[in-house]
Amino acid sequence: MNLLEAGKLFQRAKVPVCLLIGGLLLTSCRGIPTQSERIARQDLKTVGVTYRPKNQRPPLPTLQTNASLGSFLAFAILNQPQIEAAYFDWAASVERITRERSLPDPRLTFESDISDVVMSLMPGLMMDFPGPGKLKAAANVAATESEMKYFAFESSVLQTAFALKKAFYQLHFLEAKLSVNEQTLNLLADLERLARTQNEVGKVTLQDVLRAQIEQDRLTTEIENLKDSRSPLLAQFKAALGLTAEQTNPPVPQQLESTPLDLTSDQLWATALARNPRLKALEAEVRRAEASLRLAYKARVPDFSVGLEADGKASPVVYTPQFTVTLPVWRDKIEAEIAAAQAGQRAAEARLSAEQIALAVEFAEKSFLFREAGRTLELLTERLLPKARQSLDVARAAYLSGRLDFLNLIDAERTLLGFHLTEVEARTQRELALAELSLLILGQPPASAPRLNLPANPSSPTTKPNRRKRP
């Protein structure tokens, strides 16, 4: 039935024009956005312009071996499904603010008295009005939930960036390990030739040659294992980029790019408290609990309904106004809602405190790992590796002169190999600690990351930013 047919039907029933016009006007009503809703929509628009313009993924950067790691990070952020899911979860939570602050839909009513004939024909219009402050309180709860969803989106961006960097560093240092082992394998081949020469002149037995071959076989197997381990690491790198198993394997950047971070700064811990997205999400959860508590107190306020019916059969038309009010008499239910909201607030505050404690431990652990790796690298590069090379040269000369057996020569070779591998492990540990500190603890996103520039007070991490102050 179209509007014209409906109008004729109401006209035949002698329905007052004011009711018809009122019903038609209500079908095109729009509510008044709250301040929190306007802020949330502006935030979503700000991020969406770069991340999903017009809800479409923008063109992805071209992946090449000579491209910077930043290009790969930009590709991963735009292409990773987990980030996209978090973004649209946030977008959905922003839309829920509008739903929560809106009035209930009006109701068209129809009533008639029928005996042998239709005695009365009374269409009407009813409107429900929640108690004063209820819609605003519900909108504030939804707004704080949207803040939580935003920080979940930001966390997914940082986690993806860390996963990509972790896989990249492990692949890079895997190549370094392979290079060390292959150089050592060439060294063992030289030692085998040296042992054969000594055996041919009768200075040593064939046992030295066999020991050199055993070491080569052991190291060859280790090299094969390292090459085989490239596949799972490449799969992790590919997954971090958001590529499926059916898609072509991506290239890996050739140049190693370290994470810039000044760990000597005294402001690092304050920065972690101010920026860490896990803490920010829990702070938003505390604010949501506070808003939920205010909403629970509103359960004491009655709701209202207002309506108007008109008897089109009467002449003149008889209008019947209606007014109803709910009676919040179930005090135990209201007290339970308030108590539940209070318990939720205390739980949220406790989770925030627990996360601050856990973050402090994590910050201390990663800082220690970075300093430990730095000391290890300094020890290896400046003292142990030069001495190990010198020790191997001395052992080789002593073996040629018959003053040292082959076991000690092999032991010198193993020591040098062990120091080289330890150096690679230390560099890996240092880069991973830097990446985790920067991304997951300090919350410093890559340059290409879509992110809101939210001010915060480092000295008071639980203080809500002024720009997000709710009315």
Coordinates of C-alpha atoms in Angstrom, one line a residue:
M1 CA 0.0 0.0 0.0
N2 CA 1.4 3.4 -1.0
L3 CA 1.0 6.7 0.9
L4 CA -1.8 7.8 -1.4
E5 CA -3.9 4.7 -0.8
A6 CA -3.2 4.9 2.9
G7 CA -4.4 8.5 2.9
K8 CA -7.6 7.6 1.1
L9 CA -8.3 4.8 3.6
F10 CA -7.8 7.1 6.6
Q11 CA -9.9 9.8 4.8
R12 CA -12.8 7.3 4.4
A13 CA -12.5 6.5 8.1
K14 CA -12.7 10.2 8.9
V15 CA -9.3 10.1 10.6
P16 CA -8.2 13.6 11.6
V17 CA -5.6 15.1 9.3
C18 CA -3.4 16.0 12.3
L19 CA -2.9 12.3 13.1
L20 CA -2.1 11.5 9.5
I21 CA 0.4 14.3 9.1
G22 CA 2.0 13.5 12.5
G23 CA 2.5 9.8 11.5
L24 CA 4.0 10.8 8.2
L25 CA 6.4 13.3 9.8
L26 CA 7.6 10.8 12.3
T27 CA 8.7 8.5 9.5
S28 CA 11.4 11.0 8.5
C29 CA 12.6 12.0 11.9
R30 CA 16.3 12.2 12.8
G31 CA 17.7 12.4 16.3
I32 CA 20.2 14.8 17.7
P33 CA 23.8 13.4 17.9
T34 CA 25.5 13.6 21.3
Q35 CA 28.9 15.1 21.7
S36 CA 30.4 11.7 22.2
E37 CA 28.8 10.5 19.0
R38 CA 30.1 13.4 17.0
I39 CA 33.6 12.8 18.4
A40 CA 33.5 9.1 17.6
R41 CA 32.3 9.7 14.0
Q42 CA 35.0 12.2 13.4
D43 CA 37.6 9.8 14.8
L44 CA 36.3 7.1 12.5
K45 CA 36.4 9.4 9.5
T46 CA 39.9 10.5 10.3
V47 CA 41.2 7.0 10.3
G48 CA 39.0 5.8 7.5
V49 CA 40.4 8.4 5.1
T50 CA 43.8 6.6 5.0
Y51 CA 42.8 3.1 6.0
R52 CA 39.5 2.4 4.1
P53 CA 38.5 5.4 2.0
K54 CA 34.8 4.9 1.0
N55 CA 35.1 1.5 2.8
Q56 CA 37.4 0.3 0.1
R57 CA 41.0 -0.9 0.5
P58 CA 43.4 1.6 -1.1
P59 CA 46.1 0.4 -3.6
L60 CA 48.8 -1.7 -2.0
P61 CA 52.5 -0.8 -2.2
T62 CA 54.5 -2.9 -4.6
L63 CA 56.7 -5.5 -2.8
Q64 CA 60.3 -5.7 -4.0
T65 CA 63.5 -7.0 -2.5
N66 CA 65.0 -3.5 -2.8
A67 CA 62.0 -1.9 -1.1
S68 CA 62.2 -0.6 2.4
L69 CA 60.8 -2.4 5.4
G70 CA 58.4 0.5 5.8
S71 CA 56.7 -0.4 2.4
F72 CA 56.2 -4.0 3.7
L73 CA 54.7 -2.6 6.9
A74 CA 52.3 -0.4 5.0
F75 CA 51.3 -3.4 2.8
A76 CA 50.7 -5.5 5.9
I77 CA 48.6 -2.9 7.7
L78 CA 46.4 -2.3 4.7
N79 CA 46.1 -6.0 3.8
Q80 CA 45.9 -7.9 7.1
P81 CA 42.4 -9.3 7.7
Q82 CA 42.8 -9.2 11.5
I83 CA 43.3 -5.4 11.3
E84 CA 40.3 -5.0 8.9
A85 CA 38.1 -7.0 11.3
A86 CA 39.1 -4.8 14.2
Y87 CA 38.5 -1.7 12.1
F88 CA 34.9 -2.7 11.2
D89 CA 34.2 -3.8 14.7
W90 CA 35.1 -0.3 15.7
A91 CA 32.9 1.1 13.0
A92 CA 30.0 -1.0 14.1
S93 CA 30.5 0.2 17.7
V94 CA 30.3 3.8 16.5
E95 CA 27.0 3.1 14.8
R96 CA 25.7 1.6 18.1
I97 CA 26.0 5.0 19.8
T98 CA 23.3 6.4 17.4
R99 CA 21.0 3.4 18.3
E100 CA 21.5 3.9 22.0
R101 CA 20.8 7.6 22.1
S102 CA 17.7 7.4 19.8
L103 CA 14.1 7.4 21.1
P104 CA 12.1 4.2 20.6
D105 CA 10.0 4.0 17.5
P106 CA 6.5 5.5 17.7
R107 CA 3.6 3.1 17.5
L108 CA 0.4 3.4 15.5
T109 CA -2.5 2.1 17.4
F110 CA -6.0 1.0 16.3
E111 CA -9.0 0.5 18.5
S112 CA -12.6 -0.2 17.6
D113 CA -15.9 -0.9 19.3
I114 CA -18.1 -3.4 17.4
S115 CA -21.6 -4.6 18.3
D116 CA -23.8 -5.3 15.3
V117 CA -22.1 -2.5 13.5
V118 CA -18.9 -0.6 14.0
M119 CA -19.6 1.7 16.8
S120 CA -16.2 3.5 17.0
L121 CA -13.1 3.6 14.9
M122 CA -10.1 5.0 16.8
P123 CA -6.7 5.1 15.2
G124 CA -4.0 6.7 17.3
L125 CA -0.3 7.4 17.7
M126 CA 1.8 6.5 20.8
M127 CA 5.3 7.6 21.7
D128 CA 7.6 6.2 24.4
F129 CA 10.0 8.5 26.2
P130 CA 12.7 6.9 28.5
G131 CA 13.2 8.7 31.8
P132 CA 15.3 11.9 31.8
G133 CA 19.0 11.2 31.3
K134 CA 18.6 7.5 30.3
L135 CA 19.3 7.9 26.6
K136 CA 22.3 10.1 27.2
A137 CA 23.7 7.6 29.8
A138 CA 23.2 4.7 27.3
A139 CA 24.9 6.7 24.6
N140 CA 27.9 7.3 26.9
V141 CA 28.2 3.6 27.6
A142 CA 28.2 2.9 23.8
A143 CA 30.7 5.7 23.2
T144 CA 33.2 4.3 25.7
E145 CA 32.7 0.8 24.2
S146 CA 33.7 2.4 20.8
E147 CA 36.9 3.7 22.4
M148 CA 37.7 0.2 23.6
K149 CA 37.2 -1.0 20.0
Y150 CA 39.4 1.7 18.6
F151 CA 42.3 0.7 20.9
A152 CA 41.7 -3.0 19.9
F153 CA 42.1 -1.8 16.3
E154 CA 45.3 0.0 17.3
S155 CA 46.6 -3.0 19.1
S156 CA 46.0 -5.2 16.0
V157 CA 48.0 -2.7 13.9
L158 CA 51.0 -2.9 16.3
Q159 CA 50.8 -6.7 16.7
T160 CA 50.8 -7.1 12.9
A161 CA 53.8 -4.7 12.6
F162 CA 55.6 -6.7 15.3
A163 CA 54.8 -10.1 13.7
L164 CA 56.2 -8.8 10.4
K165 CA 59.3 -7.4 11.9
K166 CA 59.9 -10.6 14.0
A167 CA 59.6 -12.8 10.9
F168 CA 61.8 -10.4 8.9
Y169 CA 64.6 -10.3 11.5
Q170 CA 64.5 -14.1 11.9
L171 CA 64.8 -14.6 8.2
H172 CA 67.6 -12.1 7.9
F173 CA 69.6 -13.6 10.8
L174 CA 68.9 -17.1 9.4
E175 CA 70.8 -16.1 6.3
A176 CA 73.6 -14.8 8.6
K177 CA 73.7 -18.2 10.4
L178 CA 73.8 -20.0 7.0
S179 CA 76.7 -17.8 5.9
V180 CA 78.6 -18.5 9.2
N181 CA 78.1 -22.3 8.8
E182 CA 79.0 -22.3 5.2
Q183 CA 82.2 -20.4 5.9
T184 CA 83.0 -22.9 8.7
L185 CA 82.3 -25.8 6.3
N186 CA 84.9 -24.4 3.9
L187 CA 87.3 -24.1 6.8
L188 CA 86.7 -27.7 7.7
A189 CA 87.4 -28.7 4.1
D190 CA 90.8 -26.9 4.4
L191 CA 91.4 -28.7 7.7
E192 CA 90.6 -32.0 6.1
R193 CA 93.1 -31.3 3.3
L194 CA 95.7 -30.4 5.9
A195 CA 95.1 -33.6 7.8
R196 CA 95.4 -35.6 4.5
T197 CA 98.7 -33.9 3.8
Q198 CA 100.0 -34.7 7.3
N199 CA 98.8 -38.3 7.0
E200 CA 100.5 -38.8 3.6
V201 CA 103.9 -37.8 5.1
G202 CA 103.3 -40.1 8.1
K203 CA 102.9 -37.4 10.8
V204 CA 99.4 -38.3 11.7
T205 CA 97.0 -41.2 11.4
L206 CA 93.9 -41.5 9.2
Q207 CA 91.9 -40.8 12.3
D208 CA 92.4 -37.1 11.9
V209 CA 91.0 -37.2 8.4
L210 CA 88.0 -39.1 9.6
R211 CA 87.4 -36.6 12.4
A212 CA 87.5 -33.7 9.9
Q213 CA 84.9 -35.6 7.7
I214 CA 82.7 -36.2 10.7
E215 CA 82.7 -32.5 11.5
Q216 CA 81.9 -31.7 7.9
D217 CA 79.0 -34.2 7.9
R218 CA 77.6 -32.8 11.1
L219 CA 77.8 -29.2 9.8
T220 CA 76.3 -30.1 6.5
T221 CA 73.3 -31.6 8.2
E222 CA 73.0 -28.4 10.3
I223 CA 73.1 -26.3 7.2
E224 CA 70.3 -28.4 5.6
N225 CA 68.2 -28.0 8.8
L226 CA 68.7 -24.2 8.7
K227 CA 67.7 -24.1 5.0
D228 CA 64.6 -26.1 5.8
S229 CA 63.7 -23.8 8.7
R230 CA 63.4 -21.0 6.1
S231 CA 60.0 -22.3 5.0
P232 CA 58.1 -21.8 8.3
L233 CA 59.7 -18.4 8.8
L234 CA 58.7 -17.3 5.3
A235 CA 55.2 -18.6 6.0
Q236 CA 55.1 -16.4 9.1
F237 CA 56.3 -13.4 7.1
K238 CA 53.7 -14.1 4.4
A239 CA 50.9 -14.4 7.0
A240 CA 51.9 -11.1 8.6
L241 CA 51.5 -9.5 5.2
G242 CA 47.9 -10.9 5.1
L243 CA 48.7 -13.1 2.1
T244 CA 46.9 -16.5 1.8
A245 CA 48.7 -19.8 1.2
E246 CA 47.6 -19.8 -2.4
Q247 CA 49.2 -16.5 -3.2
T248 CA 52.8 -16.2 -4.4
N249 CA 55.5 -16.0 -1.8
P250 CA 56.5 -12.4 -1.3
P251 CA 60.1 -11.1 -1.6
V252 CA 62.0 -10.3 1.6
P253 CA 63.8 -7.0 1.9
Q254 CA 67.5 -7.3 1.5
Q255 CA 68.6 -4.5 3.8
L256 CA 68.4 -4.9 7.5
E257 CA 66.6 -1.9 9.2
S258 CA 66.9 -1.6 12.9
T259 CA 64.2 -0.2 15.1
P260 CA 65.2 3.4 16.2
L261 CA 64.7 3.7 19.9
D262 CA 66.7 5.6 22.6
L263 CA 66.7 3.3 25.5
T264 CA 68.7 5.7 27.6
S265 CA 65.8 8.1 27.9
D266 CA 64.2 8.5 31.3
Q267 CA 60.8 9.2 29.7
L268 CA 60.4 5.7 28.2
W269 CA 58.3 4.3 31.1
A270 CA 56.1 7.4 31.1
T271 CA 55.7 7.0 27.4
A272 CA 54.7 3.4 27.8
L273 CA 52.0 4.4 30.4
A274 CA 50.7 7.1 28.1
R275 CA 50.7 5.2 24.8
N276 CA 50.4 1.5 25.4
P277 CA 47.1 0.5 23.6
R278 CA 46.4 -2.3 26.1
L279 CA 46.4 0.2 29.0
K280 CA 44.4 2.7 26.9
A281 CA 41.8 0.0 26.2
L282 CA 41.5 -0.9 29.9
E283 CA 41.3 2.8 30.8
A284 CA 38.4 3.0 28.3
E285 CA 36.9 -0.1 30.0
V286 CA 37.0 1.7 33.4
R287 CA 35.2 4.6 31.8
R288 CA 32.6 2.3 30.4
A289 CA 32.1 0.8 33.8
E290 CA 31.6 4.2 35.3
A291 CA 29.1 5.1 32.5
S292 CA 27.3 1.7 33.1
L293 CA 27.1 2.6 36.8
R294 CA 25.5 5.9 36.0
L295 CA 23.0 4.1 33.7
A296 CA 22.2 1.6 36.4
Y297 CA 21.2 4.5 38.8
K298 CA 18.8 5.7 36.1
A299 CA 16.8 2.5 36.6
R300 CA 15.1 4.4 39.5
V301 CA 13.7 6.9 37.0
P302 CA 10.3 6.0 35.5
D303 CA 9.7 5.9 31.7
F304 CA 6.8 7.7 30.0
S305 CA 4.4 7.1 27.1
V306 CA 2.3 9.8 25.4
G307 CA -0.4 9.1 22.8
L308 CA -3.5 10.4 21.1
E309 CA -6.5 8.6 19.7
A310 CA -9.3 10.0 17.6
D311 CA -12.8 8.4 17.1
G312 CA -13.5 9.0 13.4
K313 CA -17.0 7.7 13.8
A314 CA -18.1 10.4 16.2
S315 CA -19.3 13.7 15.0
P316 CA -17.7 15.9 16.0
V317 CA -14.5 13.9 16.2
V318 CA -13.7 12.8 19.8
Y319 CA -10.0 12.9 20.8
T320 CA -8.6 10.7 23.6
P321 CA -5.2 11.6 24.9
Q322 CA -3.2 8.9 26.7
F323 CA -0.4 9.1 29.2
T324 CA 1.3 6.2 31.0
V325 CA 4.2 6.0 33.3
T326 CA 6.2 3.0 34.5
L327 CA 6.6 2.4 38.2
P328 CA 10.1 1.2 39.1
V329 CA 8.9 -0.7 42.2
W330 CA 11.1 -3.7 42.2
R331 CA 13.8 -2.3 44.4
D332 CA 15.7 -5.5 44.7
K333 CA 16.1 -5.6 40.9
I334 CA 17.3 -2.0 40.8
E335 CA 19.7 -2.6 43.7
A336 CA 21.1 -5.7 41.9
E337 CA 21.7 -3.7 38.7
I338 CA 23.5 -1.0 40.6
A339 CA 25.6 -3.6 42.6
A340 CA 26.5 -5.4 39.4
A341 CA 27.6 -2.1 37.8
Q342 CA 29.7 -1.3 40.9
A343 CA 31.3 -4.7 40.8
G344 CA 32.0 -4.3 37.1
Q345 CA 33.7 -1.0 37.8
R346 CA 35.9 -2.4 40.6
A347 CA 36.8 -5.4 38.3
A348 CA 37.8 -3.0 35.5
E349 CA 40.0 -0.9 37.8
A350 CA 41.6 -4.1 39.1
R351 CA 42.3 -5.3 35.5
L352 CA 43.9 -1.9 34.8
S353 CA 46.1 -2.1 37.8
A354 CA 47.1 -5.7 36.9
E355 CA 48.0 -4.7 33.4
Q356 CA 50.1 -1.8 34.7
I357 CA 52.0 -4.3 36.9
A358 CA 52.4 -6.8 34.0
L359 CA 53.5 -4.0 31.7
A360 CA 56.2 -2.9 34.2
V361 CA 57.5 -6.5 34.4
E362 CA 57.5 -6.8 30.6
F363 CA 59.2 -3.5 30.2
A364 CA 62.0 -4.5 32.6
E365 CA 62.4 -7.9 30.9
K366 CA 62.7 -6.6 27.4
S367 CA 65.0 -3.7 28.5
F368 CA 67.2 -6.3 30.2
L369 CA 67.3 -8.5 27.1
F370 CA 68.3 -5.5 25.0
R371 CA 71.1 -4.6 27.4
E372 CA 72.2 -8.2 27.7
A373 CA 72.4 -8.6 24.0
G374 CA 74.4 -5.3 23.7
R375 CA 76.9 -6.5 26.3
T376 CA 77.2 -9.9 24.6
L377 CA 77.8 -8.3 21.2
E378 CA 80.5 -6.0 22.6
L379 CA 82.2 -8.9 24.3
L380 CA 82.1 -11.0 21.1
T381 CA 83.1 -8.4 18.6
E382 CA 85.8 -6.7 20.6
R383 CA 87.4 -9.5 22.5
L384 CA 86.2 -13.1 22.0
L385 CA 86.0 -13.3 18.2
P386 CA 89.5 -11.8 17.6
K387 CA 91.0 -14.1 20.2
A388 CA 89.2 -17.2 18.8
R389 CA 90.5 -16.4 15.3
Q390 CA 94.0 -16.0 16.7
S391 CA 93.6 -19.2 18.7
L392 CA 92.6 -21.1 15.5
D393 CA 95.6 -19.8 13.6
V394 CA 97.9 -20.7 16.4
A395 CA 96.4 -24.2 16.6
R396 CA 96.8 -24.7 12.9
A397 CA 100.5 -23.8 13.0
A398 CA 101.0 -26.0 16.0
Y399 CA 99.3 -28.9 14.3
L400 CA 101.5 -28.5 11.2
S401 CA 104.6 -28.6 13.4
G402 CA 103.3 -31.7 15.3
R403 CA 103.0 -29.9 18.6
L404 CA 99.2 -30.1 18.8
D405 CA 96.8 -33.0 18.0
F406 CA 93.8 -32.7 15.7
L407 CA 91.2 -32.8 18.6
N408 CA 92.5 -29.4 19.9
L409 CA 92.5 -28.0 16.3
I410 CA 88.9 -29.0 15.9
D411 CA 88.1 -27.6 19.3
A412 CA 89.5 -24.2 18.3
E413 CA 87.3 -24.4 15.1
R414 CA 84.2 -25.2 17.2
T415 CA 84.9 -22.3 19.5
L416 CA 85.1 -19.9 16.7
L417 CA 81.9 -21.2 15.1
G418 CA 80.1 -21.0 18.5
F419 CA 81.2 -17.4 19.0
H420 CA 80.0 -16.5 15.5
L421 CA 76.6 -18.2 16.1
T422 CA 76.3 -16.5 19.5
E423 CA 76.9 -13.2 17.8
V424 CA 74.1 -13.8 15.4
E425 CA 71.7 -14.9 18.2
A426 CA 72.6 -11.8 20.2
R427 CA 71.9 -9.5 17.2
T428 CA 68.5 -11.3 16.7
Q429 CA 67.7 -10.9 20.4
R430 CA 68.5 -7.2 20.4
E431 CA 66.4 -6.4 17.3
L432 CA 63.4 -8.4 18.6
A433 CA 63.7 -6.7 22.0
L434 CA 63.8 -3.3 20.3
A435 CA 60.8 -4.1 18.1
E436 CA 58.7 -5.4 21.0
L437 CA 59.6 -2.5 23.2
S438 CA 58.8 0.0 20.5
L439 CA 55.6 -1.5 19.2
L440 CA 53.9 -3.6 21.9
I441 CA 55.1 -1.8 25.0
L442 CA 55.6 1.8 24.1
G443 CA 52.9 1.7 21.5
Q444 CA 54.9 3.6 18.8
P445 CA 53.2 2.7 15.5
P446 CA 55.0 2.6 12.1
A447 CA 54.9 5.9 10.1
S448 CA 52.3 4.5 7.7
A449 CA 49.9 3.3 10.5
P450 CA 46.4 4.8 10.5
R451 CA 46.1 6.1 14.0
L452 CA 44.5 8.9 16.0
N453 CA 46.7 11.4 17.6
L454 CA 45.2 11.2 21.1
P455 CA 46.9 13.5 23.7
A456 CA 47.6 11.9 27.1
N457 CA 49.2 12.9 30.4
P458 CA 52.1 10.6 31.1
S459 CA 52.1 11.5 34.7
S460 CA 48.5 10.3 35.1
P461 CA 47.9 7.4 32.8
T462 CA 44.3 6.9 34.0
T463 CA 43.3 10.5 33.2
K464 CA 41.0 10.8 30.3
P465 CA 42.1 13.1 27.4
N466 CA 40.3 16.4 27.4
R467 CA 39.3 16.0 23.8
R468 CA 37.2 13.0 24.8
K469 CA 35.5 14.5 27.7
R470 CA 31.9 13.5 27.6
P471 CA 29.1 16.0 28.3

